[in-house]
CSV table of C-alpha atoms in Angstrom, one decimal:
chain,number,residue,atom,x,y,z
A,1,MET,CA,115.9,-16.9,-61.5
A,2,LYS,CA,118.5,-17.2,-64.2
A,3,ALA,CA,117.6,-15.8,-67.5
A,4,GLY,CA,119.8,-18.0,-69.5
A,5,ARG,CA,122.4,-20.8,-69.4
A,6,PHE,CA,125.6,-20.8,-71.3
A,7,VAL,CA,127.3,-24.2,-71.8
A,8,LEU,CA,131.1,-24.5,-71.9
A,9,ILE,CA,133.3,-27.5,-72.0
A,10,VAL,CA,136.5,-27.0,-70.0
A,11,LEU,CA,139.3,-29.5,-70.6
A,12,PHE,CA,141.1,-29.1,-67.3
A,13,LEU,CA,143.6,-31.9,-66.9
A,14,LEU,CA,146.3,-31.1,-64.4
A,15,SER,CA,147.0,-34.7,-63.4
A,16,LEU,CA,146.1,-36.8,-66.4
A,17,VAL,CA,144.3,-40.1,-65.8
A,18,SER,CA,143.1,-42.7,-68.3
A,19,PHE,CA,140.2,-41.6,-70.5
A,20,ASN,CA,137.0,-43.7,-70.6
A,21,THR,CA,137.5,-44.6,-74.3
A,22,SER,CA,141.2,-45.3,-74.3
A,23,SER,CA,143.2,-48.3,-73.2
A,24,SER,CA,146.4,-46.3,-72.8
A,25,LYS,CA,147.6,-42.8,-72.5
A,26,ALA,CA,148.0,-41.1,-75.9
A,27,GLU,CA,148.2,-37.4,-75.2
A,28,ALA,CA,151.4,-35.4,-76.2
A,29,PHE,CA,151.7,-33.7,-72.8
A,30,THR,CA,151.7,-35.0,-69.2
A,31,ALA,CA,149.7,-32.3,-67.5
A,32,TYR,CA,147.0,-29.9,-68.7
A,33,VAL,CA,145.5,-26.8,-67.2
A,34,SER,CA,142.5,-24.7,-68.3
A,35,GLY,CA,141.5,-21.1,-67.8
A,36,ILE,CA,138.2,-19.3,-68.4
A,37,THR,CA,137.4,-15.7,-69.4
A,38,MET,CA,133.8,-14.7,-69.2
A,39,GLN,CA,132.4,-11.5,-70.6
A,40,ASN,CA,129.1,-9.9,-69.8
A,41,LEU,CA,127.5,-9.0,-73.2
A,42,SER,CA,124.8,-6.8,-71.7
A,43,GLY,CA,124.4,-3.3,-70.3
A,44,SER,CA,123.3,-4.6,-66.9
A,45,SER,CA,125.3,-6.4,-64.2
A,46,ALA,CA,125.3,-10.1,-64.6
A,47,GLU,CA,125.0,-12.7,-61.7
A,48,VAL,CA,127.0,-15.7,-62.9
A,49,THR,CA,127.3,-19.2,-61.4
A,50,VAL,CA,129.9,-21.6,-62.7
A,51,SER,CA,129.4,-25.3,-61.9
A,52,TYR,CA,132.2,-27.8,-62.3
A,53,TYR,CA,131.3,-31.5,-63.1
A,54,ASP,CA,133.6,-34.4,-62.8
A,55,GLN,CA,133.4,-37.5,-65.0
A,56,THR,CA,130.8,-39.2,-62.8
A,57,GLY,CA,128.4,-36.3,-63.5
A,58,SER,CA,128.8,-34.9,-59.9
A,59,SER,CA,129.0,-31.2,-59.3
A,60,VAL,CA,132.3,-30.9,-57.4
A,61,THR,CA,132.3,-27.1,-56.9
A,62,ASN,CA,130.5,-23.9,-57.8
A,63,THR,CA,131.6,-20.3,-58.0
A,64,THR,CA,129.5,-17.2,-58.1
A,65,ASP,CA,130.5,-13.7,-59.5
A,66,THR,CA,128.9,-10.4,-60.4
A,67,ILE,CA,130.3,-9.1,-63.7
A,68,ASP,CA,129.8,-5.4,-64.5
A,69,PRO,CA,128.1,-4.4,-67.8
A,70,TYR,CA,130.3,-5.4,-70.6
A,71,GLY,CA,132.9,-6.4,-68.0
A,72,VAL,CA,135.1,-9.5,-67.8
A,73,LYS,CA,135.9,-12.1,-65.1
A,74,ASP,CA,139.1,-14.1,-65.8
A,75,TYR,CA,140.2,-17.3,-64.2
A,76,ALA,CA,143.8,-17.9,-65.4
A,77,THR,CA,143.4,-21.3,-63.8
A,78,VAL,CA,140.0,-22.7,-62.9
A,79,PRO,CA,139.4,-22.9,-59.1
A,80,THR,CA,139.3,-26.7,-58.7
A,81,ASN,CA,141.6,-29.2,-57.0
A,82,THR,CA,144.7,-30.4,-58.8
A,83,GLY,CA,143.8,-33.5,-60.8
A,84,PHE,CA,140.3,-32.4,-61.7
A,85,LYS,CA,139.2,-33.5,-65.2
A,86,GLY,CA,135.7,-32.5,-66.3
A,87,SER,CA,133.4,-29.9,-67.7
A,88,VAL,CA,131.6,-26.7,-66.9
A,89,VAL,CA,128.2,-25.2,-67.1
A,90,ILE,CA,127.9,-21.4,-66.8
A,91,SER,CA,124.6,-19.9,-65.8
A,92,SER,CA,123.8,-16.2,-65.9
A,93,ASP,CA,120.8,-13.8,-65.7
A,94,GLN,CA,122.4,-11.8,-68.6
A,95,GLN,CA,123.8,-12.8,-72.0
A,96,ILE,CA,127.5,-13.8,-71.6
A,97,GLY,CA,130.3,-15.0,-73.7
A,98,ALA,CA,133.2,-17.2,-72.7
A,99,VAL,CA,136.6,-18.3,-73.9
A,100,SER,CA,138.6,-21.2,-72.5
A,101,THR,CA,142.3,-21.7,-72.8
A,102,LEU,CA,144.1,-25.1,-72.6
A,103,ARG,CA,147.8,-25.5,-71.9
A,104,GLY,CA,149.8,-28.7,-72.0
A,105,ASP,CA,153.0,-28.8,-69.9
A,106,ASN,CA,153.0,-25.0,-70.5
A,107,LYS,CA,154.3,-25.8,-74.0
A,108,GLY,CA,151.4,-26.3,-76.4
A,109,ARG,CA,148.3,-24.2,-75.9
A,110,GLY,CA,145.0,-23.3,-77.6
A,111,ALA,CA,141.7,-21.5,-77.1
A,112,TYR,CA,138.1,-21.9,-77.9
A,113,VAL,CA,134.7,-20.3,-77.3
A,114,GLY,CA,131.9,-21.8,-75.2
A,115,TYR,CA,128.6,-23.1,-76.5
A,116,SER,CA,125.1,-21.8,-75.8
A,117,SER,CA,123.4,-25.0,-77.1
A,118,GLY,CA,124.2,-28.5,-78.2
A,119,SER,CA,123.2,-30.9,-81.1
A,120,THR,CA,122.7,-34.6,-81.5
A,121,SER,CA,125.2,-34.6,-84.4
A,122,ILE,CA,128.6,-33.0,-84.5
A,123,SER,CA,131.0,-33.0,-87.5
A,124,LEU,CA,134.8,-32.9,-87.2
A,125,PRO,CA,136.7,-31.8,-90.3
A,126,ILE,CA,140.2,-32.9,-89.1
A,127,LEU,CA,141.3,-35.9,-87.1
A,128,MET,CA,144.8,-37.4,-87.1
A,129,LYS,CA,146.9,-40.4,-85.9
A,130,ASN,CA,150.7,-39.9,-86.1
A,131,TRP,CA,150.2,-37.7,-89.1
A,132,GLY,CA,153.1,-36.0,-90.9
A,133,SER,CA,156.7,-35.5,-90.0
A,134,SER,CA,155.7,-34.0,-86.7
A,135,SER,CA,153.5,-37.0,-85.8
A,136,TRP,CA,150.3,-35.1,-85.1
A,137,ASN,CA,147.6,-36.8,-83.1
A,138,THR,CA,144.1,-35.6,-82.1
A,139,TRP,CA,141.7,-36.2,-79.3
A,140,VAL,CA,138.1,-35.1,-79.0
A,141,SER,CA,136.3,-34.1,-75.8
A,142,VAL,CA,132.5,-34.4,-75.9
A,143,GLN,CA,130.1,-33.0,-73.3
A,144,ASN,CA,126.5,-34.3,-72.8
A,145,VAL,CA,124.5,-31.1,-72.4
A,146,GLY,CA,121.2,-32.9,-72.3
A,147,ASN,CA,119.1,-33.8,-69.2
A,148,GLU,CA,119.4,-37.6,-69.5
A,149,ASP,CA,122.2,-40.2,-69.9
A,150,ALA,CA,123.6,-40.3,-73.4
A,151,THR,CA,125.0,-42.9,-75.8
A,152,ILE,CA,127.7,-41.1,-77.8
A,153,THR,CA,129.0,-42.7,-81.0
A,154,MET,CA,132.0,-41.7,-83.2
A,155,ASP,CA,132.0,-42.6,-87.0
A,156,TYR,CA,135.4,-42.0,-88.8
A,157,ALA,CA,135.6,-41.5,-92.5
A,158,ALA,CA,138.7,-43.6,-92.6
A,159,CYS,CA,137.1,-46.7,-91.0
A,160,THR,CA,134.6,-49.1,-92.5
A,161,GLY,CA,131.1,-49.4,-91.1
A,162,THR,CA,128.7,-46.8,-89.8
A,163,SER,CA,130.0,-46.5,-86.2
A,164,ASP,CA,133.4,-47.1,-84.8
A,165,LYS,CA,133.3,-46.3,-81.1
A,166,SER,CA,130.4,-45.9,-78.7
A,167,VAL,CA,130.2,-44.8,-75.1
A,168,THR,CA,127.0,-45.5,-73.1
A,169,GLY,CA,125.6,-44.0,-69.9
A,170,VAL,CA,127.3,-40.6,-70.2
A,171,LYS,CA,125.7,-38.5,-67.5
A,172,PRO,CA,124.3,-35.0,-68.0
A,173,TYR,CA,127.1,-32.4,-68.2
A,174,THR,CA,129.7,-35.1,-68.2
A,175,MET,CA,132.7,-35.1,-70.6
A,176,VAL,CA,134.1,-38.1,-72.4
A,177,THR,CA,137.1,-38.3,-74.7
A,178,PHE,CA,137.9,-40.1,-77.9
A,179,ASN,CA,141.6,-40.6,-78.6
A,180,GLN,CA,142.6,-41.1,-82.3
A,181,ALA,CA,146.1,-42.1,-81.4
A,182,THR,CA,144.8,-45.4,-79.9
A,183,GLU,CA,141.8,-45.9,-82.2
A,184,SER,CA,141.7,-49.6,-83.1
A,185,CYS,CA,139.9,-49.1,-86.4
A,186,PHE,CA,142.9,-47.1,-87.8
A,187,THR,CA,145.0,-49.9,-89.3
A,188,ASN,CA,147.5,-47.6,-91.1
A,189,ALA,CA,150.4,-46.2,-89.3
A,190,LYS,CA,149.5,-42.6,-90.3
A,191,VAL,CA,146.0,-41.4,-90.7
A,192,LEU,CA,144.4,-38.1,-91.7
A,193,THR,CA,140.6,-38.3,-91.6
A,194,SER,CA,137.4,-36.6,-90.4
A,195,GLY,CA,134.5,-37.8,-88.3
A,196,VAL,CA,130.9,-37.4,-87.2
A,197,ILE,CA,129.7,-37.8,-83.6
A,198,THR,CA,126.1,-38.7,-82.9
A,199,SER,CA,124.3,-38.8,-79.6
A,200,THR,CA,121.0,-39.6,-78.0
A,201,GLN,CA,121.2,-36.3,-76.2
A,202,PRO,CA,122.5,-32.9,-77.3
A,203,ILE,CA,126.3,-32.6,-77.1
A,204,VAL,CA,129.1,-30.1,-77.8
A,205,ALA,CA,132.7,-31.0,-78.7
A,206,VAL,CA,136.1,-29.6,-79.2
A,207,VAL,CA,139.1,-31.1,-81.0
A,208,VAL,CA,142.7,-30.9,-79.7
A,209,GLN,CA,145.6,-31.4,-82.2
A,210,GLU,CA,148.9,-32.1,-80.6
A,211,SER,CA,152.6,-32.8,-81.5
A,212,SER,CA,155.2,-33.5,-78.9
A,213,ILE,CA,157.9,-33.2,-81.6
A,214,VAL,CA,157.2,-29.4,-82.1
A,215,ASN,CA,155.5,-29.0,-78.7
A,216,SER,CA,152.4,-27.5,-80.3
A,217,MET,CA,148.7,-27.6,-79.7
A,218,LEU,CA,145.7,-26.4,-81.7
A,219,VAL,CA,142.1,-26.4,-80.3
A,220,SER,CA,139.1,-26.0,-82.5
A,221,PRO,CA,135.3,-26.5,-82.3
A,222,GLY,CA,133.1,-29.3,-83.7
A,223,PHE,CA,130.2,-28.2,-86.0
A,224,SER,CA,126.5,-28.8,-85.5
A,225,SER,CA,125.6,-27.4,-88.9
A,226,GLY,CA,127.1,-26.2,-92.1
A,227,ASP,CA,126.8,-23.4,-94.7
A,228,THR,CA,127.1,-23.4,-98.5
A,229,ALA,CA,129.7,-20.6,-98.4
A,230,PRO,CA,131.8,-20.5,-95.2
A,231,VAL,CA,134.3,-17.7,-94.7
A,232,MET,CA,137.8,-17.6,-93.1
A,233,PRO,CA,138.6,-14.0,-91.9
A,234,LEU,CA,142.3,-14.8,-91.5
A,235,MET,CA,144.6,-16.8,-93.7
A,236,ASN,CA,148.4,-16.7,-94.5
A,237,SER,CA,150.5,-18.4,-97.1
A,238,ASN,CA,154.2,-18.1,-97.7
A,239,ASN,CA,154.3,-15.2,-95.2
A,240,PRO,CA,156.9,-13.8,-95.6
A,241,ASP,CA,158.2,-16.7,-97.7
A,242,THR,CA,157.8,-20.4,-98.2
A,243,THR,CA,159.3,-21.1,-94.7
A,244,GLY,CA,156.9,-18.7,-93.0
A,245,TRP,CA,153.3,-18.6,-91.9
A,246,ARG,CA,150.9,-21.0,-93.6
A,247,THR,CA,147.2,-21.8,-93.3
A,248,ALA,CA,145.6,-25.1,-94.0
A,249,ILE,CA,141.8,-25.0,-94.4
A,250,ASN,CA,140.2,-28.4,-93.9
A,251,VAL,CA,136.8,-28.3,-95.6
A,252,PHE,CA,134.2,-31.0,-94.6
A,253,ASN,CA,131.2,-31.8,-96.8
A,254,ASN,CA,128.3,-32.6,-94.5
A,255,GLY,CA,125.9,-33.2,-97.4
A,256,SER,CA,124.8,-36.3,-99.2
A,257,SER,CA,126.4,-35.5,-102.5
A,258,ASP,CA,130.0,-34.8,-103.7
A,259,THR,CA,130.6,-31.2,-104.6
A,260,ASP,CA,133.2,-29.1,-106.4
A,261,VAL,CA,134.4,-26.4,-104.0
A,262,THR,CA,136.2,-23.3,-105.1
A,263,MET,CA,138.1,-21.3,-102.5
A,264,THR,CA,138.9,-17.6,-103.1
A,265,TYR,CA,141.9,-16.1,-101.4
A,266,ILE,CA,142.1,-12.3,-100.9
A,267,ASN,CA,145.2,-10.2,-100.2
A,268,ALA,CA,144.3,-7.6,-97.6
A,269,SER,CA,147.0,-5.2,-98.9
A,270,ASP,CA,145.6,-4.7,-102.4
A,271,GLY,CA,142.4,-6.7,-102.7
A,272,SER,CA,143.9,-9.1,-105.3
A,273,THR,CA,142.4,-12.6,-105.5
A,274,CYS,CA,143.2,-16.1,-106.7
A,275,THR,CA,141.3,-19.4,-106.4
A,276,GLU,CA,141.7,-23.1,-105.7
A,277,THR,CA,139.2,-25.8,-106.7
A,278,GLN,CA,138.8,-29.4,-105.8
A,279,THR,CA,136.1,-32.0,-105.2
A,280,VAL,CA,135.0,-32.7,-101.6
A,281,PRO,CA,133.2,-36.1,-101.3
A,282,SER,CA,130.1,-36.5,-99.2
A,283,LYS,CA,130.9,-36.9,-95.4
A,284,SER,CA,134.6,-36.3,-96.0
A,285,ALA,CA,137.1,-33.5,-95.9
A,286,LYS,CA,139.8,-32.0,-98.2
A,287,THR,CA,142.6,-29.6,-97.4
A,288,PHE,CA,142.8,-26.3,-99.2
A,289,ALA,CA,145.8,-23.9,-99.1
A,290,GLY,CA,148.6,-25.3,-96.9
A,291,ASN,CA,151.2,-27.0,-99.1
A,292,ASN,CA,149.0,-26.6,-102.2
A,293,LEU,CA,150.1,-23.0,-102.3
A,294,ILE,CA,153.7,-23.6,-101.1
A,295,VAL,CA,154.9,-26.5,-103.3
A,296,GLY,CA,152.0,-26.9,-105.7
A,297,PRO,CA,148.7,-28.7,-105.8
A,298,PRO,CA,148.3,-32.5,-106.0
A,299,ALA,CA,146.5,-34.2,-108.8
A,300,GLY,CA,142.8,-33.3,-108.9
A,301,VAL,CA,143.4,-29.8,-107.5
A,302,THR,CA,143.5,-26.7,-109.7
A,303,THR,CA,144.6,-23.2,-108.7
A,304,SER,CA,145.1,-19.8,-110.2
A,305,CYS,CA,147.4,-18.8,-107.4
A,306,THR,CA,151.1,-18.3,-108.0
A,307,ILE,CA,152.9,-21.1,-106.1
A,308,GLY,CA,155.1,-19.7,-103.4
A,309,ALA,CA,153.5,-16.2,-103.6
A,310,ARG,CA,152.7,-14.4,-100.4
A,311,ILE,CA,149.1,-14.1,-99.3
A,312,VAL,CA,148.1,-12.3,-96.1
A,313,GLY,CA,144.4,-11.7,-95.8
A,314,SER,CA,141.2,-13.8,-95.8
A,315,ALA,CA,139.4,-16.5,-97.8
A,316,TYR,CA,135.8,-17.6,-98.6
A,317,ILE,CA,134.1,-20.4,-100.5
A,318,SER,CA,132.9,-18.8,-103.7
A,319,GLY,CA,131.8,-22.0,-105.5
A,320,ASN,CA,129.9,-25.1,-104.3
A,321,SER,CA,128.6,-26.9,-107.3
A,322,ALA,CA,126.0,-29.1,-105.5
A,323,ASN,CA,125.2,-26.5,-102.8
A,324,GLN,CA,126.1,-28.9,-100.0
A,325,PRO,CA,126.5,-27.8,-96.3
A,326,LEU,CA,130.1,-27.2,-95.6
A,327,MET,CA,132.2,-26.5,-92.5
A,328,ALA,CA,135.9,-26.0,-92.1
A,329,THR,CA,138.7,-26.1,-89.4
A,330,VAL,CA,141.4,-23.5,-90.2
A,331,ASN,CA,144.9,-24.3,-89.0
A,332,GLN,CA,147.7,-21.8,-89.0
A,333,ASP,CA,151.3,-22.4,-88.1
A,334,ARG,CA,154.9,-21.4,-88.3
A,335,GLY,CA,157.4,-23.7,-86.6
A,336,SER,CA,156.2,-24.4,-83.1
A,337,LEU,CA,153.7,-21.5,-83.2
A,338,ALA,CA,150.3,-22.9,-84.1
A,339,SER,CA,146.6,-22.3,-83.6
A,340,ALA,CA,143.2,-23.2,-85.1
A,341,TYR,CA,139.7,-21.7,-85.4
A,342,GLY,CA,136.4,-22.7,-87.0
A,343,ALA,CA,135.3,-21.2,-90.3
A,344,LEU,CA,132.4,-18.7,-89.9
A,345,TYR,CA,129.1,-18.4,-91.7
A,346,PRO,CA,127.8,-15.2,-93.4
A,347,SER,CA,124.3,-16.1,-92.1
A,348,SER,CA,125.7,-15.7,-88.5
A,349,GLY,CA,127.1,-12.3,-89.1
A,350,THR,CA,125.6,-9.3,-87.2
A,351,PRO,CA,126.5,-5.6,-86.9
A,352,LYS,CA,128.4,-6.2,-83.7
A,353,VAL,CA,131.1,-8.7,-82.7
A,354,VAL,CA,132.7,-9.0,-79.2
A,355,PHE,CA,136.0,-10.4,-77.9
A,356,PRO,CA,136.0,-11.7,-74.3
A,357,GLN,CA,139.8,-11.9,-74.1
A,358,ILE,CA,142.0,-9.1,-75.4
A,359,GLN,CA,145.6,-8.6,-74.3
A,360,ASP,CA,148.4,-6.0,-74.7
A,361,ARG,CA,152.0,-6.9,-73.6
A,362,ASN,CA,150.7,-9.1,-70.7
A,363,GLY,CA,153.2,-11.1,-68.7
A,364,ALA,CA,156.9,-10.4,-68.1
A,365,ALA,CA,158.3,-13.4,-70.0
A,366,SER,CA,156.0,-13.9,-73.0
A,367,GLN,CA,154.5,-10.4,-73.4
A,368,TRP,CA,151.1,-11.7,-74.7
A,369,ALA,CA,149.2,-9.5,-77.1
A,370,SER,CA,146.1,-9.9,-79.3
A,371,SER,CA,145.1,-8.9,-82.8
A,372,PHE,CA,142.0,-9.6,-84.8
A,373,MET,CA,141.0,-9.8,-88.4
A,374,LEU,CA,137.5,-8.6,-89.1
A,375,MET,CA,135.7,-9.5,-92.3
A,376,ASN,CA,132.7,-7.8,-93.9
A,377,VAL,CA,130.3,-10.5,-95.1
A,378,SER,CA,127.6,-7.9,-96.0
A,379,ASP,CA,126.6,-7.1,-99.6
A,380,HIS,CA,127.7,-3.5,-99.2
A,381,THR,CA,130.5,-1.4,-97.7
A,382,VAL,CA,130.6,-0.9,-93.9
A,383,TYR,CA,132.6,1.3,-91.5
A,384,VAL,CA,133.7,-0.3,-88.2
A,385,LYS,CA,134.7,1.3,-84.9
A,386,CYS,CA,136.0,-0.7,-82.0
A,387,THR,CA,136.3,0.0,-78.2
A,388,PHE,CA,138.1,-1.8,-75.4
A,389,ALA,CA,137.1,-2.0,-71.8
A,390,ASN,CA,138.8,0.5,-69.5
A,391,SER,CA,140.7,2.0,-72.4
A,392,THR,CA,140.4,5.1,-74.6
A,393,TYR,CA,141.8,3.2,-77.6
A,394,ALA,CA,139.0,3.3,-80.3
A,395,PRO,CA,140.3,2.4,-83.7
A,396,GLU,CA,138.2,3.1,-86.9
A,397,SER,CA,138.5,0.9,-90.0
A,398,GLY,CA,137.5,3.3,-92.8
A,399,PRO,CA,135.5,1.7,-95.6
A,400,ILE,CA,135.6,-2.1,-95.7
A,401,ASP,CA,134.1,-3.4,-99.0
A,402,SER,CA,132.0,-6.5,-99.2
A,403,TYR,CA,134.1,-9.7,-98.5
A,404,LYS,CA,137.2,-7.6,-97.6
A,405,ALA,CA,138.9,-7.7,-94.2
A,406,TRP,CA,140.5,-5.3,-91.8
A,407,GLU,CA,143.2,-6.1,-89.3
A,408,ASN,CA,143.8,-4.4,-85.9
A,409,LEU,CA,146.8,-5.0,-83.7
A,410,GLN,CA,146.4,-4.3,-79.9
A,411,ARG,CA,150.1,-4.6,-79.1
A,412,GLY,CA,151.4,-1.2,-78.1
A,413,ASN,CA,148.0,0.5,-78.5
A,414,ILE,CA,146.2,-0.1,-75.2
A,415,SER,CA,148.5,-0.3,-72.2
A,416,ALA,CA,151.3,-2.6,-70.9
A,417,GLY,CA,149.9,-5.5,-68.9
A,418,TYR,CA,146.3,-5.1,-70.3
A,419,VAL,CA,143.9,-8.0,-70.0
A,420,GLY,CA,140.3,-7.1,-70.9
A,421,SER,CA,137.7,-7.3,-73.6
A,422,GLY,CA,136.7,-5.6,-76.9
A,423,GLN,CA,133.8,-5.0,-79.2
A,424,CYS,CA,133.4,-3.8,-82.8
A,425,THR,CA,130.3,-2.3,-84.4
A,426,ALA,CA,129.5,-1.6,-88.0
A,427,TYR,CA,128.3,1.9,-89.0
A,428,THR,CA,126.7,3.3,-92.2
A,429,ASP,CA,129.4,5.9,-92.9
A,430,SER,CA,132.7,7.5,-91.7
A,431,SER,CA,131.0,9.6,-89.1
A,432,TYR,CA,130.5,6.4,-87.0
A,433,ASN,CA,127.2,7.7,-85.6
A,434,THR,CA,124.6,5.4,-87.1
A,435,VAL,CA,124.7,1.7,-86.6
A,436,ASP,CA,124.3,-0.2,-89.8
A,437,SER,CA,121.5,-2.6,-88.8
A,438,SER,CA,121.8,-4.6,-92.0
A,439,ALA,CA,125.6,-5.1,-91.7
A,440,LYS,CA,127.1,-8.5,-91.2
A,441,ILE,CA,130.6,-8.7,-89.8
A,442,VAL,CA,132.6,-11.7,-88.4
A,443,ALA,CA,136.1,-11.9,-86.8
A,444,VAL,CA,138.9,-14.1,-85.5
A,445,VAL,CA,141.3,-13.2,-82.7
A,446,ASN,CA,144.9,-14.2,-82.5
A,447,ILE,CA,146.8,-14.1,-79.1
A,448,ARG,CA,150.6,-14.3,-79.4
A,449,GLY,CA,153.5,-14.2,-77.1
A,450,THR,CA,157.0,-13.0,-78.0
A,451,GLY,CA,159.3,-14.8,-75.6
A,452,THR,CA,162.0,-17.2,-76.8
A,453,GLY,CA,162.3,-20.9,-75.9
A,454,LEU,CA,158.7,-21.0,-74.7
A,455,TYR,CA,157.3,-23.4,-77.3
A,456,ASP,CA,153.8,-22.7,-78.7
A,457,LEU,CA,153.0,-19.0,-78.0
A,458,MET,CA,149.9,-18.9,-80.1
A,459,MET,CA,146.1,-19.2,-79.6
A,460,SER,CA,143.1,-18.2,-81.7
A,461,TYR,CA,139.4,-18.0,-81.2
A,462,GLU,CA,136.3,-16.8,-83.0
A,463,GLY,CA,134.7,-13.5,-82.2
A,464,LEU,CA,131.1,-13.7,-80.7
A,465,ASN,CA,128.4,-12.1,-82.8
A,466,VAL,CA,125.6,-10.2,-81.0
A,467,THR,CA,122.9,-7.7,-81.8
A,468,PRO,CA,123.8,-4.1,-80.9
């Protein structure tokens, strides 16, 4: 008997067909392909079954695997027929984690982690139609993870009324998609907004941001709950200059009252800080960092940061005047390189974080390699040591003070061609012998390629918190 069930949406679209909620094709790419990396998070062998569901709710194929303790099973492409579009349910007798990758025409790409449960309400901090000079569009895939047919409704902040699009009769485990590029309630030519999805059954969702102009894709999670003080382990601004890496943090207020939000930015090199403050209305989103730190803030936004100054480090919400539940999608980009991740919550921190997909110089053309930024969200200093499957590489952080971050680069440190997993644990002191049971750490992983002419060689995902 299976001890647990891990739910994962897989957006596997090799031969794109019309979506249920769209009258015409609106995606930036013509063909999509997904991969899955599963990690056994336990000290015992895991028996894993992966069930693939099409859009009628039918299970079209199943695979079974045995994954060694703390081991990984990687499907670079999922084992279904060309043209499959659907979703996945992963069942295991041990605790597992999973990361899915999505590639469009082998140009844009992104990554996201699977879900272990759903919610009847999901908030989406950033949605777009033809936005900006690169004409960004979004689409949202939603999976019914309940046991009965669902009615799923989207409500956009930019549209009048309480509901703007509904889909009925969504079968259990089935995926439906909402395309913002063809949304009839968006009357303006360019739209930047947010949204809330509600459902009669538990659901999970991911957002795909795309631009065919820069051939980029960003994939990020929807949020079932918020926190009064989310953290962002990784952020860049003006790195190395105003034409370099930038991070835009889209903060959504899921509460019933407007709130004044202050974001604190921390330079990892010297611990220096600066802040940005603006009002985030109820059930709406505002963008922090991004162009505010490159060309200067718009009216209504104040900052103590030096405009154009380089920041490489992390960020956290240090002020929330009405104590409203907040969530955030974090975008980072430089030219065609782009990725996104979901802000993390201190309350979700644990003494251990795991990474199902780690790479070092993998692939002849693009030489993929990972790195992570790990943030201490405890109220005291911690010491972190990391290990990687089938490797002797075991970096140690030294002291990480409260709300400071530590970066580790895997490129050149494990072995050429490495594809595996990693885990980091917090300890009480520099002997790295005693696990700090009260520690709270969180992390974000970047995976980057170094090839040229290969479009968007960038993906990010959130580390998975577990108890040691």
